Amino acid sequence: ETGVTQTPRHLVMGMTNKKSLKCEQHLGHNAMYWYKQSAKKPLELMFVYSLEERVENNSVPSRFSPECPNSSHLFLHLHTLQPEDSALYLCASSHAGANVLTFGAGSRLTVL
Amino acid sequence: SQELEQSPQSLIVQEGKNLTINCTSSKTLYGLYWYKQKYGEGLIFLMMLQKGGEEKSHEKITAKLDEKKQQSSLHITASQPSHAGIYLCGADHSGAGSYQLTFGKGTKLSVIP
């Protein structure tokens, strides 16, 4: 148990579908992150929320939409995705300003 | 070119052997973080290094930061099958309070019993 729970663990969707990834942490952290991990590429930071406000948005296409309703929950809403968006999406949390991250197990996304 | 280069990309060792993984940064390092990942799963934090010359150990894993060379090494002594996985280094290139960690592509370690 890593303390960061991601659901679903696996998701297959068509290019016209709308789905959401969910992340939950009960570690008392106040910063949450979405990373994308593709084969043979470094981890890519997508979004960061600190104290429930978005502080980083690394030029991510608008078909990815994050939501952070409170410091314990983070969502990634997906719509009109492309096959190249297939990847492992990792959620992480930390104390604000700290770089020691606790990661979830990831959501494996396949876009057909 | 990559901001953070890891070498080797993959490594196969016999159980009981020692090994070293390197992480080299093209930019000034304000902090260097080592993580381990089991295939298809999340990353587990191993160690954080912030000062030049700093060395930390946890069980049979030792990490060092050579600030002059902007390089860190991860050394495993007497490897075991449980050490198998992907080791990633993450670098803070911006300083305190930054939320941006740059990661290397990882080194895949296999340990043969």
mmCIF file of C-alpha atoms in Angstrom:
data_model
loop_
_atom_site.group_PDB
_atom_site.id
_atom_site.type_symbol
_atom_site.label_atom_id
_atom_site.label_comp_id
_atom_site.label_asym_id
_atom_site.label_seq_id
_atom_site.Cartn_x
_atom_site.Cartn_y
_atom_site.Cartn_z
ATOM 1 C CA GLU A 1 0.000 0.000 0.000
ATOM 2 C CA THR A 2 1.695 3.162 -1.191
ATOM 3 C CA GLY A 3 -0.760 5.602 0.358
ATOM 4 C CA VAL A 4 -1.764 6.903 -3.061
ATOM 5 C CA THR A 5 -4.601 5.005 -4.719
ATOM 6 C CA GLN A 6 -5.363 5.262 -8.421
ATOM 7 C CA THR A 7 -8.446 3.971 -10.210
ATOM 8 C CA PRO A 8 -8.990 2.403 -12.588
ATOM 9 C CA ARG A 9 -5.725 0.466 -12.922
ATOM 10 C CA HIS A 10 -6.480 -0.308 -16.563
ATOM 11 C CA LEU A 11 -8.618 1.590 -19.039
ATOM 12 C CA VAL A 12 -9.332 0.999 -22.716
ATOM 13 C CA MET A 13 -11.192 3.722 -24.545
ATOM 14 C CA GLY A 14 -12.095 4.781 -28.025
ATOM 15 C CA MET A 15 -11.063 8.112 -29.447
ATOM 16 C CA THR A 16 -14.531 9.557 -28.989
ATOM 17 C CA ASN A 17 -15.068 8.414 -25.410
ATOM 18 C CA LYS A 18 -14.990 10.521 -22.267
ATOM 19 C CA LYS A 19 -13.477 8.957 -19.170
ATOM 20 C CA SER A 20 -11.807 10.033 -15.950
ATOM 21 C CA LEU A 21 -8.866 8.832 -13.907
ATOM 22 C CA LYS A 22 -9.071 9.189 -10.145
ATOM 23 C CA CYS A 23 -6.357 9.595 -7.544
ATOM 24 C CA GLU A 24 -6.754 9.644 -3.783
ATOM 25 C CA GLN A 25 -4.235 10.137 -0.980
ATOM 26 C CA HIS A 26 -4.599 10.147 2.780
ATOM 27 C CA LEU A 27 -1.020 11.002 3.657
ATOM 28 C CA GLY A 28 -1.740 14.575 4.708
ATOM 29 C CA HIS A 29 0.036 15.890 1.625
ATOM 30 C CA ASN A 30 -1.069 19.148 0.071
ATOM 31 C CA ALA A 31 0.433 18.879 -3.405
ATOM 32 C CA MET A 32 -0.686 16.429 -6.072
ATOM 33 C CA TYR A 33 0.721 15.642 -9.506
ATOM 34 C CA TRP A 34 -0.127 13.907 -12.765
ATOM 35 C CA TYR A 35 2.738 12.338 -14.718
ATOM 36 C CA LYS A 36 2.687 10.533 -18.052
ATOM 37 C CA GLN A 37 5.025 7.609 -18.638
ATOM 38 C CA SER A 38 5.475 6.380 -22.203
ATOM 39 C CA ALA A 39 7.772 3.646 -23.406
ATOM 40 C CA LYS A 40 11.395 4.732 -23.801
ATOM 41 C CA LYS A 41 10.658 8.293 -22.709
ATOM 42 C CA PRO A 42 11.361 10.073 -19.434
ATOM 43 C CA LEU A 43 8.508 10.724 -17.067
ATOM 44 C CA GLU A 44 6.612 13.801 -18.199
ATOM 45 C CA LEU A 45 5.063 16.129 -15.657
ATOM 46 C CA MET A 46 1.578 17.122 -16.787
ATOM 47 C CA PHE A 47 -0.060 19.026 -13.947
ATOM 48 C CA VAL A 48 0.677 20.072 -10.381
ATOM 49 C CA TYR A 49 -1.782 21.245 -7.769
ATOM 50 C CA SER A 50 -0.576 22.797 -4.539
ATOM 51 C CA LEU A 51 -3.079 23.700 -1.846
ATOM 52 C CA GLU A 52 -5.775 22.885 -4.405
ATOM 53 C CA GLU A 53 -4.552 25.481 -6.900
ATOM 54 C CA ARG A 54 -2.941 24.534 -10.183
ATOM 55 C CA VAL A 55 0.685 25.670 -10.122
ATOM 56 C CA GLU A 56 2.099 23.886 -13.161
ATOM 57 C CA ASN A 57 0.636 23.035 -16.520
ATOM 58 C CA ASN A 58 3.309 21.810 -18.877
ATOM 59 C CA SER A 59 1.789 22.526 -22.278
ATOM 60 C CA VAL A 60 -0.576 19.611 -22.050
ATOM 61 C CA PRO A 61 -3.233 19.306 -24.803
ATOM 62 C CA SER A 62 -6.686 20.469 -23.766
ATOM 63 C CA ARG A 63 -8.074 16.968 -24.251
ATOM 64 C CA PHE A 64 -6.606 16.345 -20.786
ATOM 65 C CA SER A 65 -8.423 18.285 -18.078
ATOM 66 C CA PRO A 66 -7.376 18.060 -14.410
ATOM 67 C CA GLU A 67 -9.565 18.669 -11.406
ATOM 68 C CA CYS A 68 -8.557 18.938 -7.765
ATOM 69 C CA PRO A 69 -11.674 19.312 -5.580
ATOM 70 C CA ASN A 70 -9.698 19.028 -2.322
ATOM 71 C CA SER A 71 -6.197 18.209 -1.150
ATOM 72 C CA SER A 72 -6.918 14.467 -1.026
ATOM 73 C CA HIS A 73 -8.397 13.942 -4.480
ATOM 74 C CA LEU A 74 -7.209 14.536 -8.004
ATOM 75 C CA PHE A 75 -8.905 13.687 -11.274
ATOM 76 C CA LEU A 76 -7.774 13.626 -14.875
ATOM 77 C CA HIS A 77 -10.663 13.966 -17.287
ATOM 78 C CA LEU A 78 -10.043 12.529 -20.726
ATOM 79 C CA HIS A 79 -11.893 13.281 -23.952
ATOM 80 C CA THR A 80 -11.237 12.861 -27.644
ATOM 81 C CA LEU A 81 -7.906 11.186 -27.004
ATOM 82 C CA GLN A 82 -5.454 9.998 -29.647
ATOM 83 C CA PRO A 83 -3.728 6.598 -29.848
ATOM 84 C CA GLU A 84 -0.411 8.296 -28.943
ATOM 85 C CA ASP A 85 -1.965 9.188 -25.575
ATOM 86 C CA SER A 86 -1.761 5.515 -24.620
ATOM 87 C CA ALA A 87 0.585 5.391 -21.634
ATOM 88 C CA LEU A 88 0.858 4.787 -17.917
ATOM 89 C CA TYR A 89 -0.567 7.767 -16.027
ATOM 90 C CA LEU A 90 0.933 8.193 -12.601
ATOM 91 C CA CYS A 91 -0.449 10.255 -9.773
ATOM 92 C CA ALA A 92 1.836 11.444 -6.991
ATOM 93 C CA SER A 93 1.572 13.541 -3.865
ATOM 94 C CA SER A 94 3.956 15.417 -1.595
ATOM 95 C CA HIS A 95 4.151 18.140 0.981
ATOM 96 C CA ALA A 96 4.001 21.483 -0.802
ATOM 97 C CA GLY A 97 7.397 22.489 -2.163
ATOM 98 C CA ALA A 98 8.986 19.112 -1.462
ATOM 99 C CA ASN A 99 10.368 16.892 -4.189
ATOM 100 C CA VAL A 100 10.014 13.635 -2.304
ATOM 101 C CA LEU A 101 6.985 12.228 -4.062
ATOM 102 C CA THR A 102 4.752 9.307 -3.156
ATOM 103 C CA PHE A 103 3.438 7.681 -6.308
ATOM 104 C CA GLY A 104 0.364 5.630 -6.987
ATOM 105 C CA ALA A 105 0.544 2.365 -8.932
ATOM 106 C CA GLY A 106 -0.655 4.079 -12.097
ATOM 107 C CA SER A 107 -3.519 3.802 -14.548
ATOM 108 C CA ARG A 108 -2.614 2.004 -17.777
ATOM 109 C CA LEU A 109 -4.513 3.763 -20.572
ATOM 110 C CA THR A 110 -4.989 2.316 -24.047
ATOM 111 C CA VAL A 111 -6.648 4.458 -26.709
ATOM 112 C CA LEU A 112 -7.974 2.544 -29.703
ATOM 113 C CA SER B 1 19.944 16.149 -25.825
ATOM 114 C CA GLN B 2 18.569 14.871 -22.541
ATOM 115 C CA GLU B 3 18.906 17.039 -19.423
ATOM 116 C CA LEU B 4 19.385 13.890 -17.396
ATOM 117 C CA GLU B 5 21.203 10.872 -18.809
ATOM 118 C CA GLN B 6 21.203 7.491 -17.130
ATOM 119 C CA SER B 7 23.627 4.701 -17.892
ATOM 120 C CA PRO B 8 23.458 1.926 -18.611
ATOM 121 C CA GLN B 9 19.977 1.677 -20.100
ATOM 122 C CA SER B 10 19.736 -1.906 -18.941
ATOM 123 C CA LEU B 11 21.778 -4.249 -16.842
ATOM 124 C CA ILE B 12 21.703 -7.995 -16.233
ATOM 125 C CA VAL B 13 23.707 -9.274 -13.289
ATOM 126 C CA GLN B 14 24.159 -12.542 -11.475
ATOM 127 C CA GLU B 15 22.760 -12.656 -7.963
ATOM 128 C CA GLY B 16 25.429 -11.661 -5.460
ATOM 129 C CA LYS B 17 27.274 -9.339 -7.829
ATOM 130 C CA ASN B 18 27.791 -5.620 -7.264
ATOM 131 C CA LEU B 19 26.607 -3.019 -9.754
ATOM 132 C CA THR B 20 26.579 0.723 -10.352
ATOM 133 C CA ILE B 21 24.071 2.939 -12.160
ATOM 134 C CA ASN B 22 24.996 6.473 -13.149
ATOM 135 C CA CYS B 23 22.946 9.621 -13.594
ATOM 136 C CA THR B 24 24.516 12.672 -15.256
ATOM 137 C CA SER B 25 22.935 16.105 -15.430
ATOM 138 C CA SER B 26 23.570 18.761 -18.083
ATOM 139 C CA LYS B 27 22.460 21.469 -15.644
ATOM 140 C CA THR B 28 23.292 22.506 -12.091
ATOM 141 C CA LEU B 29 21.831 20.137 -9.558
ATOM 142 C CA TYR B 30 19.927 21.482 -6.553
ATOM 143 C CA GLY B 31 18.833 18.010 -5.564
ATOM 144 C CA LEU B 32 19.002 14.487 -6.923
ATOM 145 C CA TYR B 33 16.379 11.861 -6.167
ATOM 146 C CA TRP B 34 16.539 8.118 -6.767
ATOM 147 C CA TYR B 35 13.377 6.085 -7.291
ATOM 148 C CA LYS B 36 12.717 2.433 -8.070
ATOM 149 C CA GLN B 37 9.840 1.180 -10.203
ATOM 150 C CA LYS B 38 8.489 -2.308 -10.566
ATOM 151 C CA TYR B 39 7.317 -2.898 -14.126
ATOM 152 C CA GLY B 40 4.012 -1.140 -14.832
ATOM 153 C CA GLU B 41 3.707 0.234 -11.312
ATOM 154 C CA GLY B 42 4.410 3.423 -9.436
ATOM 155 C CA LEU B 43 7.760 4.721 -8.269
ATOM 156 C CA ILE B 44 9.116 4.092 -4.798
ATOM 157 C CA PHE B 45 11.354 6.778 -3.302
ATOM 158 C CA LEU B 46 14.810 5.510 -2.350
ATOM 159 C CA MET B 47 17.076 8.424 -1.481
ATOM 160 C CA MET B 48 17.562 12.158 -1.800
ATOM 161 C CA LEU B 49 20.941 13.871 -2.200
ATOM 162 C CA GLN B 50 21.361 17.616 -1.942
ATOM 163 C CA LYS B 51 24.943 18.441 -1.072
ATOM 164 C CA GLY B 52 28.071 17.895 -3.123
ATOM 165 C CA GLY B 53 29.919 14.856 -1.881
ATOM 166 C CA GLU B 54 26.877 13.596 -0.014
ATOM 167 C CA GLU B 55 26.515 9.849 0.338
ATOM 168 C CA LYS B 56 23.532 7.920 1.676
ATOM 169 C CA SER B 57 22.918 4.245 2.229
ATOM 170 C CA HIS B 58 19.851 2.127 2.751
ATOM 171 C CA GLU B 59 20.373 -1.566 3.298
ATOM 172 C CA LYS B 60 22.596 -2.626 0.389
ATOM 173 C CA ILE B 61 22.038 0.447 -1.762
ATOM 174 C CA THR B 62 24.380 3.443 -1.633
ATOM 175 C CA ALA B 63 23.947 6.671 -3.550
ATOM 176 C CA LYS B 64 26.533 9.419 -3.981
ATOM 177 C CA LEU B 65 26.371 12.920 -5.400
ATOM 178 C CA ASP B 66 29.391 14.352 -7.140
ATOM 179 C CA GLU B 67 28.377 17.959 -7.512
ATOM 180 C CA LYS B 68 31.394 19.010 -9.575
ATOM 181 C CA LYS B 69 30.593 16.442 -12.180
ATOM 182 C CA GLN B 70 26.856 16.986 -11.807
ATOM 183 C CA GLN B 71 26.607 13.258 -11.503
ATOM 184 C CA SER B 72 25.171 10.743 -9.101
ATOM 185 C CA SER B 73 25.832 7.036 -8.806
ATOM 186 C CA LEU B 74 23.725 4.308 -7.277
ATOM 187 C CA HIS B 75 25.637 1.271 -6.097
ATOM 188 C CA ILE B 76 24.081 -2.040 -5.102
ATOM 189 C CA THR B 77 26.183 -4.489 -3.151
ATOM 190 C CA ALA B 78 25.562 -8.233 -3.352
ATOM 191 C CA SER B 79 22.510 -7.900 -5.591
ATOM 192 C CA GLN B 80 19.390 -9.967 -4.950
ATOM 193 C CA PRO B 81 16.355 -10.771 -7.130
ATOM 194 C CA SER B 82 14.393 -8.272 -5.028
ATOM 195 C CA HIS B 83 16.605 -5.500 -6.425
ATOM 196 C CA ALA B 84 15.269 -6.082 -9.927
ATOM 197 C CA GLY B 85 13.268 -3.232 -11.422
ATOM 198 C CA ILE B 86 13.721 0.110 -13.110
ATOM 199 C CA TYR B 87 15.814 2.716 -11.326
ATOM 200 C CA LEU B 88 15.091 6.342 -12.139
ATOM 201 C CA CYS B 89 16.898 9.458 -11.101
ATOM 202 C CA GLY B 90 15.071 12.744 -10.781
ATOM 203 C CA ALA B 91 16.773 16.132 -10.702
ATOM 204 C CA ASP B 92 15.787 19.459 -9.249
ATOM 205 C CA HIS B 93 17.281 22.015 -11.630
ATOM 206 C CA SER B 94 15.380 24.991 -10.269
ATOM 207 C CA GLY B 95 16.007 25.187 -6.559
ATOM 208 C CA ALA B 96 13.895 25.108 -3.420
ATOM 209 C CA GLY B 97 10.155 25.217 -3.817
ATOM 210 C CA SER B 98 10.145 23.990 -7.371
ATOM 211 C CA TYR B 99 7.573 21.409 -8.326
ATOM 212 C CA GLN B 100 9.496 20.426 -11.419
ATOM 213 C CA LEU B 101 11.553 17.271 -11.267
ATOM 214 C CA THR B 102 13.288 16.184 -14.459
ATOM 215 C CA PHE B 103 13.585 12.425 -14.734
ATOM 216 C CA GLY B 104 15.983 10.208 -16.630
ATOM 217 C CA LYS B 105 14.703 7.402 -18.850
ATOM 218 C CA GLY B 106 15.595 4.812 -16.246
ATOM 219 C CA THR B 107 17.916 1.829 -15.950
ATOM 220 C CA LYS B 108 16.316 -1.581 -16.109
ATOM 221 C CA LEU B 109 17.988 -4.018 -13.747
ATOM 222 C CA SER B 110 17.549 -7.771 -13.979
ATOM 223 C CA VAL B 111 19.089 -10.063 -11.358
ATOM 224 C CA ILE B 112 19.548 -13.697 -12.321
ATOM 225 C CA PRO B 113 19.306 -16.167 -9.431
#
